[in-house]
């Protein structure tokens, strides 16, 4: 069996199916277009409002350009905010160091809470105070004394620049006194490699936060001994105090001998005593 269909009939049937498919796409495209416009306006509106609130100038009416401009403005403002926050954090940490050295915190808990507010975890068993300066008057900077990998997580370091004294004050916290001692030697080596004729003086190791003022005075006293002790090594208050005890013994010995010579009235012995004292 065979059947013949005219070509015109085939064209008419194809055209009818094409028209039906086109009508279907048109009916489907109308709501899709409305939805596209709705969601585009919904998403671009807050970005435009943020862009206007940040003072961004729109040079084009293109919605995608407005989105890009708004995002770029937000990124720039965010970076600027981070920079200001970092500077503020450094200033607040320096203020914390000054308050801690001045023993302004009534309890250990108050000091720990204040340090937590400036992103410092100082709740460690031991601490010491360090005073640092350089011959050229340059800022030693905490970055030059940051602990190497071996001290990572073992110490907490914060500092402040004391302009009136011409040196920097550092607080170092750790759970082990030996860690503090090794940090001082390592930090001084790093400082010597980066600065000219640095001087670094440290206090004794303390555990009681109420002795922060004492630790500050110890570091200052060790620093004051730098003209005599030199600056080629870490100046420790324990060394200065030991030297002071030795000088006190010598003082009593010379004073006792001087009193005996005065009682004897011997000029020759007095000259010998003066020569020994000068030496």
PDB file of C-alpha atoms in Angstrom:
ATOM      1  CA  UNK A   1       0.000   0.000   0.000  1.00  0.00           C
ATOM      2  CA  UNK A   2       1.194   3.462  -0.680  1.00  0.00           C
ATOM      3  CA  UNK A   3      -0.200   6.922   0.028  1.00  0.00           C
ATOM      4  CA  UNK A   4       0.774  10.281  -1.326  1.00  0.00           C
ATOM      5  CA  UNK A   5       0.600  13.518   0.742  1.00  0.00           C
ATOM      6  CA  UNK A   6       0.763  16.833  -1.039  1.00  0.00           C
ATOM      7  CA  UNK A   7       3.811  18.989  -0.161  1.00  0.00           C
ATOM      8  CA  UNK A   8       1.566  21.915   0.719  1.00  0.00           C
ATOM      9  CA  UNK A   9      -0.096  19.818   3.415  1.00  0.00           C
ATOM     10  CA  UNK A  10       3.290  18.990   4.931  1.00  0.00           C
ATOM     11  CA  UNK A  11       4.222  22.700   5.007  1.00  0.00           C
ATOM     12  CA  UNK A  12       0.933  23.623   6.635  1.00  0.00           C
ATOM     13  CA  UNK A  13       1.287  21.004   9.333  1.00  0.00           C
ATOM     14  CA  UNK A  14       4.882  22.035  10.078  1.00  0.00           C
ATOM     15  CA  UNK A  15       3.944  25.708  10.195  1.00  0.00           C
ATOM     16  CA  UNK A  16       1.105  24.984  12.599  1.00  0.00           C
ATOM     17  CA  UNK A  17       3.377  23.095  14.983  1.00  0.00           C
ATOM     18  CA  UNK A  18       5.997  25.866  14.800  1.00  0.00           C
ATOM     19  CA  UNK A  19       3.395  28.502  15.604  1.00  0.00           C
ATOM     20  CA  UNK A  20       2.143  26.477  18.572  1.00  0.00           C
ATOM     21  CA  UNK A  21       5.709  26.123  19.894  1.00  0.00           C
ATOM     22  CA  UNK A  22       6.344  29.868  19.395  1.00  0.00           C
ATOM     23  CA  UNK A  23       3.155  30.715  21.306  1.00  0.00           C
ATOM     24  CA  UNK A  24       4.272  28.390  24.101  1.00  0.00           C
ATOM     25  CA  UNK A  25       7.685  30.111  24.310  1.00  0.00           C
ATOM     26  CA  UNK A  26       5.986  33.517  24.290  1.00  0.00           C
ATOM     27  CA  UNK A  27       3.632  32.559  27.089  1.00  0.00           C
ATOM     28  CA  UNK A  28       6.577  31.139  29.053  1.00  0.00           C
ATOM     29  CA  UNK A  29       8.857  34.114  28.338  1.00  0.00           C
ATOM     30  CA  UNK A  30       6.455  36.808  29.597  1.00  0.00           C
ATOM     31  CA  UNK A  31       6.418  35.665  33.271  1.00  0.00           C
ATOM     32  CA  UNK A  32      10.134  34.834  33.076  1.00  0.00           C
ATOM     33  CA  UNK A  33      10.883  38.374  31.914  1.00  0.00           C
ATOM     34  CA  UNK A  34       8.858  39.836  34.769  1.00  0.00           C
ATOM     35  CA  UNK A  35      10.604  37.584  37.258  1.00  0.00           C
ATOM     36  CA  UNK A  36      14.024  38.513  35.841  1.00  0.00           C
ATOM     37  CA  UNK A  37      13.307  42.224  36.123  1.00  0.00           C
ATOM     38  CA  UNK A  38      11.879  41.783  39.622  1.00  0.00           C
ATOM     39  CA  UNK A  39      14.886  39.899  40.982  1.00  0.00           C
ATOM     40  CA  UNK A  40      17.365  42.211  39.231  1.00  0.00           C
ATOM     41  CA  UNK A  41      15.759  45.293  40.760  1.00  0.00           C
ATOM     42  CA  UNK A  42      15.512  43.570  44.120  1.00  0.00           C
ATOM     43  CA  UNK A  43      19.222  42.781  44.192  1.00  0.00           C
ATOM     44  CA  UNK A  44      20.537  46.002  42.708  1.00  0.00           C
ATOM     45  CA  UNK A  45      18.477  48.337  44.916  1.00  0.00           C
ATOM     46  CA  UNK A  46      20.382  47.722  48.198  1.00  0.00           C
ATOM     47  CA  UNK A  47      23.730  47.943  46.398  1.00  0.00           C
ATOM     48  CA  UNK A  48      22.752  51.295  44.917  1.00  0.00           C
ATOM     49  CA  UNK A  49      21.633  52.516  48.327  1.00  0.00           C
ATOM     50  CA  UNK A  50      24.920  51.406  49.911  1.00  0.00           C
ATOM     51  CA  UNK A  51      26.852  53.006  47.080  1.00  0.00           C
ATOM     52  CA  UNK A  52      25.028  56.328  47.594  1.00  0.00           C
ATOM     53  CA  UNK A  53      25.528  56.144  51.370  1.00  0.00           C
ATOM     54  CA  UNK A  54      29.284  55.651  50.843  1.00  0.00           C
ATOM     55  CA  UNK A  55      29.450  58.617  48.462  1.00  0.00           C
ATOM     56  CA  UNK A  56      30.166  56.617  45.307  1.00  0.00           C
ATOM     57  CA  UNK A  57      29.540  58.567  42.117  1.00  0.00           C
ATOM     58  CA  UNK A  58      27.617  56.745  39.405  1.00  0.00           C
ATOM     59  CA  UNK A  59      28.833  57.749  35.944  1.00  0.00           C
ATOM     60  CA  UNK A  60      26.551  55.339  34.136  1.00  0.00           C
ATOM     61  CA  UNK A  61      22.984  54.086  34.310  1.00  0.00           C
ATOM     62  CA  UNK A  62      24.076  50.517  33.602  1.00  0.00           C
ATOM     63  CA  UNK A  63      22.837  48.350  36.462  1.00  0.00           C
ATOM     64  CA  UNK A  64      25.807  45.975  36.298  1.00  0.00           C
ATOM     65  CA  UNK A  65      28.214  48.924  36.419  1.00  0.00           C
ATOM     66  CA  UNK A  66      26.334  50.189  39.465  1.00  0.00           C
ATOM     67  CA  UNK A  67      26.779  46.806  41.147  1.00  0.00           C
ATOM     68  CA  UNK A  68      30.480  46.721  40.340  1.00  0.00           C
ATOM     69  CA  UNK A  69      31.009  50.293  41.510  1.00  0.00           C
ATOM     70  CA  UNK A  70      29.150  49.616  44.742  1.00  0.00           C
ATOM     71  CA  UNK A  71      31.185  46.499  45.483  1.00  0.00           C
ATOM     72  CA  UNK A  72      34.491  48.258  44.753  1.00  0.00           C
ATOM     73  CA  UNK A  73      33.493  51.111  47.051  1.00  0.00           C
ATOM     74  CA  UNK A  74      32.565  48.667  49.804  1.00  0.00           C
ATOM     75  CA  UNK A  75      35.884  46.825  49.458  1.00  0.00           C
ATOM     76  CA  UNK A  76      37.836  50.097  49.658  1.00  0.00           C
ATOM     77  CA  UNK A  77      35.909  51.246  52.711  1.00  0.00           C
ATOM     78  CA  UNK A  78      36.389  47.854  54.342  1.00  0.00           C
ATOM     79  CA  UNK A  79      40.165  47.953  53.830  1.00  0.00           C
ATOM     80  CA  UNK A  80      40.315  51.462  55.248  1.00  0.00           C
ATOM     81  CA  UNK A  81      38.275  50.334  58.254  1.00  0.00           C
ATOM     82  CA  UNK A  82      40.635  47.412  58.873  1.00  0.00           C
ATOM     83  CA  UNK A  83      43.622  49.780  58.713  1.00  0.00           C
ATOM     84  CA  UNK A  84      42.047  52.107  61.249  1.00  0.00           C
ATOM     85  CA  UNK A  85      41.109  49.229  63.523  1.00  0.00           C
ATOM     86  CA  UNK A  86      44.681  47.876  63.422  1.00  0.00           C
ATOM     87  CA  UNK A  87      46.067  51.309  64.334  1.00  0.00           C
ATOM     88  CA  UNK A  88      43.513  51.629  67.112  1.00  0.00           C
ATOM     89  CA  UNK A  89      44.397  48.160  68.411  1.00  0.00           C
ATOM     90  CA  UNK A  90      48.098  49.059  68.610  1.00  0.00           C
ATOM     91  CA  UNK A  91      47.281  52.238  70.531  1.00  0.00           C
ATOM     92  CA  UNK A  92      44.982  50.368  72.931  1.00  0.00           C
ATOM     93  CA  UNK A  93      47.621  47.688  73.506  1.00  0.00           C
ATOM     94  CA  UNK A  94      50.208  50.363  74.278  1.00  0.00           C
ATOM     95  CA  UNK A  95      47.809  51.927  76.778  1.00  0.00           C
ATOM     96  CA  UNK A  96      47.287  48.508  78.378  1.00  0.00           C
ATOM     97  CA  UNK A  97      51.067  48.092  78.778  1.00  0.00           C
ATOM     98  CA  UNK A  98      51.309  51.474  80.533  1.00  0.00           C
ATOM     99  CA  UNK A  99      48.417  50.666  82.867  1.00  0.00           C
ATOM    100  CA  UNK A 100      49.847  47.226  83.663  1.00  0.00           C
ATOM    101  CA  UNK A 101      53.314  48.621  84.450  1.00  0.00           C
ATOM    102  CA  UNK A 102      51.675  51.253  86.659  1.00  0.00           C
ATOM    103  CA  UNK A 103      49.797  48.501  88.564  1.00  0.00           C
ATOM    104  CA  UNK A 104      46.407  50.019  87.779  1.00  0.00           C
ATOM    105  CA  UNK A 105      44.538  46.706  87.739  1.00  0.00           C
ATOM    106  CA  UNK A 106      43.129  45.725  91.148  1.00  0.00           C
ATOM    107  CA  UNK A 107      43.358  41.982  90.500  1.00  0.00           C
ATOM    108  CA  UNK A 108      44.789  39.416  88.147  1.00  0.00           C
ATOM    109  CA  UNK A 109      41.336  38.776  86.715  1.00  0.00           C
ATOM    110  CA  UNK A 110      40.908  42.477  85.894  1.00  0.00           C
ATOM    111  CA  UNK A 111      44.245  42.534  84.044  1.00  0.00           C
ATOM    112  CA  UNK A 112      43.411  39.364  82.106  1.00  0.00           C
ATOM    113  CA  UNK A 113      39.998  40.768  81.129  1.00  0.00           C
ATOM    114  CA  UNK A 114      41.503  44.075  80.015  1.00  0.00           C
ATOM    115  CA  UNK A 115      44.110  42.226  77.932  1.00  0.00           C
ATOM    116  CA  UNK A 116      41.395  40.109  76.363  1.00  0.00           C
ATOM    117  CA  UNK A 117      39.760  43.335  75.195  1.00  0.00           C
ATOM    118  CA  UNK A 118      42.871  44.112  73.111  1.00  0.00           C
ATOM    119  CA  UNK A 119      43.205  40.546  71.810  1.00  0.00           C
ATOM    120  CA  UNK A 120      45.969  39.437  74.210  1.00  0.00           C
ATOM    121  CA  UNK A 121      45.892  36.195  76.217  1.00  0.00           C
ATOM    122  CA  UNK A 122      48.163  37.066  79.148  1.00  0.00           C
ATOM    123  CA  UNK A 123      46.802  34.500  81.602  1.00  0.00           C
ATOM    124  CA  UNK A 124      50.192  32.822  81.916  1.00  0.00           C
ATOM    125  CA  UNK A 125      52.082  31.720  85.011  1.00  0.00           C
ATOM    126  CA  UNK A 126      55.103  34.040  84.633  1.00  0.00           C
ATOM    127  CA  UNK A 127      56.050  37.352  83.072  1.00  0.00           C
ATOM    128  CA  UNK A 128      58.899  39.822  82.860  1.00  0.00           C
ATOM    129  CA  UNK A 129      59.342  43.448  81.832  1.00  0.00           C
ATOM    130  CA  UNK A 130      61.908  44.505  79.248  1.00  0.00           C
ATOM    131  CA  UNK A 131      63.274  47.939  78.333  1.00  0.00           C
ATOM    132  CA  UNK A 132      64.761  48.353  74.839  1.00  0.00           C
ATOM    133  CA  UNK A 133      66.492  51.233  73.072  1.00  0.00           C
ATOM    134  CA  UNK A 134      68.886  51.796  70.165  1.00  0.00           C
ATOM    135  CA  UNK A 135      71.840  54.126  69.722  1.00  0.00           C
ATOM    136  CA  UNK A 136      70.354  55.744  66.625  1.00  0.00           C
ATOM    137  CA  UNK A 137      67.069  56.481  68.360  1.00  0.00           C
ATOM    138  CA  UNK A 138      65.206  54.326  65.836  1.00  0.00           C
ATOM    139  CA  UNK A 139      62.071  52.496  66.864  1.00  0.00           C
ATOM    140  CA  UNK A 140      63.098  48.896  67.653  1.00  0.00           C
ATOM    141  CA  UNK A 141      59.605  47.712  66.724  1.00  0.00           C
ATOM    142  CA  UNK A 142      57.884  44.630  68.011  1.00  0.00           C
ATOM    143  CA  UNK A 143      58.284  42.918  64.644  1.00  0.00           C
ATOM    144  CA  UNK A 144      62.059  42.721  65.242  1.00  0.00           C
ATOM    145  CA  UNK A 145      61.511  40.926  68.537  1.00  0.00           C
ATOM    146  CA  UNK A 146      58.703  38.620  67.517  1.00  0.00           C
ATOM    147  CA  UNK A 147      59.553  35.083  68.646  1.00  0.00           C
ATOM    148  CA  UNK A 148      60.687  32.534  66.070  1.00  0.00           C
ATOM    149  CA  UNK A 149      58.798  29.324  65.416  1.00  0.00           C
ATOM    150  CA  UNK A 150      60.198  27.619  68.506  1.00  0.00           C
ATOM    151  CA  UNK A 151      58.324  30.104  70.733  1.00  0.00           C
ATOM    152  CA  UNK A 152      55.060  30.037  68.792  1.00  0.00           C
ATOM    153  CA  UNK A 153      52.167  29.723  71.215  1.00  0.00           C
ATOM    154  CA  UNK A 154      54.527  29.727  74.203  1.00  0.00           C
ATOM    155  CA  UNK A 155      54.793  33.470  74.873  1.00  0.00           C
ATOM    156  CA  UNK A 156      52.610  36.566  74.587  1.00  0.00           C
ATOM    157  CA  UNK A 157      54.370  39.833  73.713  1.00  0.00           C
ATOM    158  CA  UNK A 158      53.055  43.395  73.866  1.00  0.00           C
ATOM    159  CA  UNK A 159      54.805  46.749  74.067  1.00  0.00           C
ATOM    160  CA  UNK A 160      54.576  50.516  74.187  1.00  0.00           C
ATOM    161  CA  UNK A 161      56.918  53.330  73.204  1.00  0.00           C
ATOM    162  CA  UNK A 162      57.821  55.568  76.147  1.00  0.00           C
ATOM    163  CA  UNK A 163      58.685  58.789  74.320  1.00  0.00           C
ATOM    164  CA  UNK A 164      59.679  60.727  77.444  1.00  0.00           C
ATOM    165  CA  UNK A 165      62.344  58.128  78.305  1.00  0.00           C
ATOM    166  CA  UNK A 166      63.465  57.385  74.764  1.00  0.00           C
ATOM    167  CA  UNK A 167      62.940  53.636  74.929  1.00  0.00           C
ATOM    168  CA  UNK A 168      60.301  50.961  74.433  1.00  0.00           C
ATOM    169  CA  UNK A 169      58.654  49.017  77.246  1.00  0.00           C
ATOM    170  CA  UNK A 170      57.772  45.363  76.650  1.00  0.00           C
ATOM    171  CA  UNK A 171      55.719  42.849  78.610  1.00  0.00           C
ATOM    172  CA  UNK A 172      56.383  39.167  77.946  1.00  0.00           C
ATOM    173  CA  UNK A 173      54.203  36.388  79.392  1.00  0.00           C
ATOM    174  CA  UNK A 174      54.910  32.642  79.399  1.00  0.00           C
ATOM    175  CA  UNK A 175      54.205  29.470  81.366  1.00  0.00           C
ATOM    176  CA  UNK A 176      57.880  28.707  81.967  1.00  0.00           C
ATOM    177  CA  UNK A 177      60.644  30.992  83.320  1.00  0.00           C
ATOM    178  CA  UNK A 178      63.206  29.288  81.093  1.00  0.00           C
ATOM    179  CA  UNK A 179      61.129  30.224  78.047  1.00  0.00           C
ATOM    180  CA  UNK A 180      61.304  33.891  79.059  1.00  0.00           C
ATOM    181  CA  UNK A 181      65.063  33.697  79.470  1.00  0.00           C
ATOM    182  CA  UNK A 182      65.578  32.057  76.071  1.00  0.00           C
ATOM    183  CA  UNK A 183      63.258  34.599  74.428  1.00  0.00           C
ATOM    184  CA  UNK A 184      65.332  37.484  75.819  1.00  0.00           C
ATOM    185  CA  UNK A 185      68.519  36.093  74.300  1.00  0.00           C
ATOM    186  CA  UNK A 186      66.851  35.358  70.954  1.00  0.00           C
ATOM    187  CA  UNK A 187      65.156  38.763  70.807  1.00  0.00           C
ATOM    188  CA  UNK A 188      68.409  40.561  71.590  1.00  0.00           C
ATOM    189  CA  UNK A 189      70.178  38.669  68.801  1.00  0.00           C
ATOM    190  CA  UNK A 190      67.462  39.700  66.319  1.00  0.00           C
ATOM    191  CA  UNK A 191      67.592  43.280  67.542  1.00  0.00           C
ATOM    192  CA  UNK A 192      71.385  43.410  67.194  1.00  0.00           C
ATOM    193  CA  UNK A 193      71.139  42.259  63.590  1.00  0.00           C
ATOM    194  CA  UNK A 194      68.554  44.937  62.723  1.00  0.00           C
ATOM    195  CA  UNK A 195      69.532  47.989  64.812  1.00  0.00           C
ATOM    196  CA  UNK A 196      72.654  49.900  65.770  1.00  0.00           C
ATOM    197  CA  UNK A 197      74.012  49.342  69.300  1.00  0.00           C
ATOM    198  CA  UNK A 198      70.808  48.133  70.923  1.00  0.00           C
ATOM    199  CA  UNK A 199      70.365  47.990  74.679  1.00  0.00           C
ATOM    200  CA  UNK A 200      67.989  45.480  76.229  1.00  0.00           C
ATOM    201  CA  UNK A 201      67.359  45.227  79.969  1.00  0.00           C
ATOM    202  CA  UNK A 202      64.984  42.767  81.613  1.00  0.00           C
ATOM    203  CA  UNK A 203      63.540  42.414  85.082  1.00  0.00           C
ATOM    204  CA  UNK A 204      63.415  39.322  87.223  1.00  0.00           C
ATOM    205  CA  UNK A 205      60.715  36.807  86.391  1.00  0.00           C
ATOM    206  CA  UNK A 206      57.504  37.415  88.349  1.00  0.00           C
ATOM    207  CA  UNK A 207      54.250  35.513  88.764  1.00  0.00           C
ATOM    208  CA  UNK A 208      52.151  37.983  90.767  1.00  0.00           C
ATOM    209  CA  UNK A 209      50.548  40.685  88.599  1.00  0.00           C
ATOM    210  CA  UNK A 210      50.524  43.043  91.584  1.00  0.00           C
ATOM    211  CA  UNK A 211      54.331  43.182  91.279  1.00  0.00           C
ATOM    212  CA  UNK A 212      54.152  44.750  87.814  1.00  0.00           C
ATOM    213  CA  UNK A 213      55.428  48.066  89.170  1.00  0.00           C
ATOM    214  CA  UNK A 214      58.364  46.298  90.794  1.00  0.00           C
ATOM    215  CA  UNK A 215      59.174  44.539  87.526  1.00  0.00           C
ATOM    216  CA  UNK A 216      59.130  47.889  85.734  1.00  0.00           C
ATOM    217  CA  UNK A 217      61.527  49.410  88.282  1.00  0.00           C
ATOM    218  CA  UNK A 218      63.816  46.387  88.003  1.00  0.00           C
ATOM    219  CA  UNK A 219      64.027  46.693  84.229  1.00  0.00           C
ATOM    220  CA  UNK A 220      64.646  50.451  84.549  1.00  0.00           C
ATOM    221  CA  UNK A 221      67.403  49.871  87.095  1.00  0.00           C
ATOM    222  CA  UNK A 222      69.054  47.291  84.845  1.00  0.00           C
ATOM    223  CA  UNK A 223      68.788  49.731  81.927  1.00  0.00           C
ATOM    224  CA  UNK A 224      70.385  52.505  83.988  1.00  0.00           C
ATOM    225  CA  UNK A 225      73.379  50.238  84.460  1.00  0.00           C
ATOM    226  CA  UNK A 226      74.058  50.059  80.714  1.00  0.00           C
ATOM    227  CA  UNK A 227      76.770  52.790  80.750  1.00  0.00           C
ATOM    228  CA  UNK A 228      78.775  50.621  83.177  1.00  0.00           C
ATOM    229  CA  UNK A 229      77.741  47.118  82.116  1.00  0.00           C
ATOM    230  CA  UNK A 230      77.766  47.839  78.383  1.00  0.00           C
ATOM    231  CA  UNK A 231      75.186  46.867  75.798  1.00  0.00           C
ATOM    232  CA  UNK A 232      76.760  43.778  74.242  1.00  0.00           C
ATOM    233  CA  UNK A 233      74.446  41.379  76.071  1.00  0.00           C
ATOM    234  CA  UNK A 234      71.067  41.283  77.770  1.00  0.00           C
ATOM    235  CA  UNK A 235      71.162  43.329  80.966  1.00  0.00           C
ATOM    236  CA  UNK A 236      69.400  41.443  83.734  1.00  0.00           C
ATOM    237  CA  UNK A 237      68.335  42.960  87.009  1.00  0.00           C
ATOM    238  CA  UNK A 238      69.594  39.863  88.812  1.00  0.00           C
ATOM    239  CA  UNK A 239      73.125  40.671  87.583  1.00  0.00           C
ATOM    240  CA  UNK A 240      72.804  44.338  88.539  1.00  0.00           C
ATOM    241  CA  UNK A 241      71.452  43.521  91.978  1.00  0.00           C
ATOM    242  CA  UNK A 242      74.261  41.005  92.578  1.00  0.00           C
ATOM    243  CA  UNK A 243      76.811  43.624  91.559  1.00  0.00           C
ATOM    244  CA  UNK A 244      75.145  46.079  93.933  1.00  0.00           C
ATOM    245  CA  UNK A 245      75.469  43.602  96.795  1.00  0.00           C
ATOM    246  CA  UNK A 246      79.169  43.189  95.993  1.00  0.00           C
ATOM    247  CA  UNK A 247      79.637  46.963  95.929  1.00  0.00           C
ATOM    248  CA  UNK A 248      77.854  47.236  99.270  1.00  0.00           C
ATOM    249  CA  UNK A 249      80.272  44.746 100.806  1.00  0.00           C
ATOM    250  CA  UNK A 250      83.218  46.707  99.390  1.00  0.00           C
ATOM    251  CA  UNK A 251      81.698  49.930 100.692  1.00  0.00           C
ATOM    252  CA  UNK A 252      81.454  48.598 104.242  1.00  0.00           C
ATOM    253  CA  UNK A 253      84.986  47.220 104.024  1.00  0.00           C
ATOM    254  CA  UNK A 254      86.464  50.532 102.815  1.00  0.00           C
ATOM    255  CA  UNK A 255      84.400  52.504 105.306  1.00  0.00           C
ATOM    256  CA  UNK A 256      85.566  50.327 108.203  1.00  0.00           C
ATOM    257  CA  UNK A 257      89.182  50.613 107.116  1.00  0.00           C
ATOM    258  CA  UNK A 258      88.816  54.375 106.680  1.00  0.00           C
ATOM    259  CA  UNK A 259      87.475  54.701 110.236  1.00  0.00           C
ATOM    260  CA  UNK A 260      90.399  52.684 111.603  1.00  0.00           C
ATOM    261  CA  UNK A 261      92.961  54.802 109.695  1.00  0.00           C
ATOM    262  CA  UNK A 262      91.397  58.010 110.967  1.00  0.00           C
ATOM    263  CA  UNK A 263      91.678  56.758 114.535  1.00  0.00           C
ATOM    264  CA  UNK A 264      95.319  55.743 114.048  1.00  0.00           C
ATOM    265  CA  UNK A 265      96.273  59.089 112.436  1.00  0.00           C
ATOM    266  CA  UNK A 266      98.719  57.430 109.999  1.00  0.00           C
ATOM    267  CA  UNK A 267      99.255  59.542 106.874  1.00  0.00           C
ATOM    268  CA  UNK A 268     100.960  56.706 104.995  1.00  0.00           C
ATOM    269  CA  UNK A 269      98.082  54.295 105.581  1.00  0.00           C
ATOM    270  CA  UNK A 270      95.642  57.013 104.515  1.00  0.00           C
ATOM    271  CA  UNK A 271      97.495  57.459 101.199  1.00  0.00           C
ATOM    272  CA  UNK A 272      97.457  53.698 100.634  1.00  0.00           C
ATOM    273  CA  UNK A 273      93.697  53.621 101.373  1.00  0.00           C
ATOM    274  CA  UNK A 274      93.033  56.464  98.936  1.00  0.00           C
ATOM    275  CA  UNK A 275      95.046  54.681  96.240  1.00  0.00           C
ATOM    276  CA  UNK A 276      93.130  51.434  96.827  1.00  0.00           C
ATOM    277  CA  UNK A 277      89.811  53.293  96.756  1.00  0.00           C
ATOM    278  CA  UNK A 278      90.714  54.985  93.462  1.00  0.00           C
ATOM    279  CA  UNK A 279      91.632  51.658  91.948  1.00  0.00           C
TER     280      UNK A 279
END
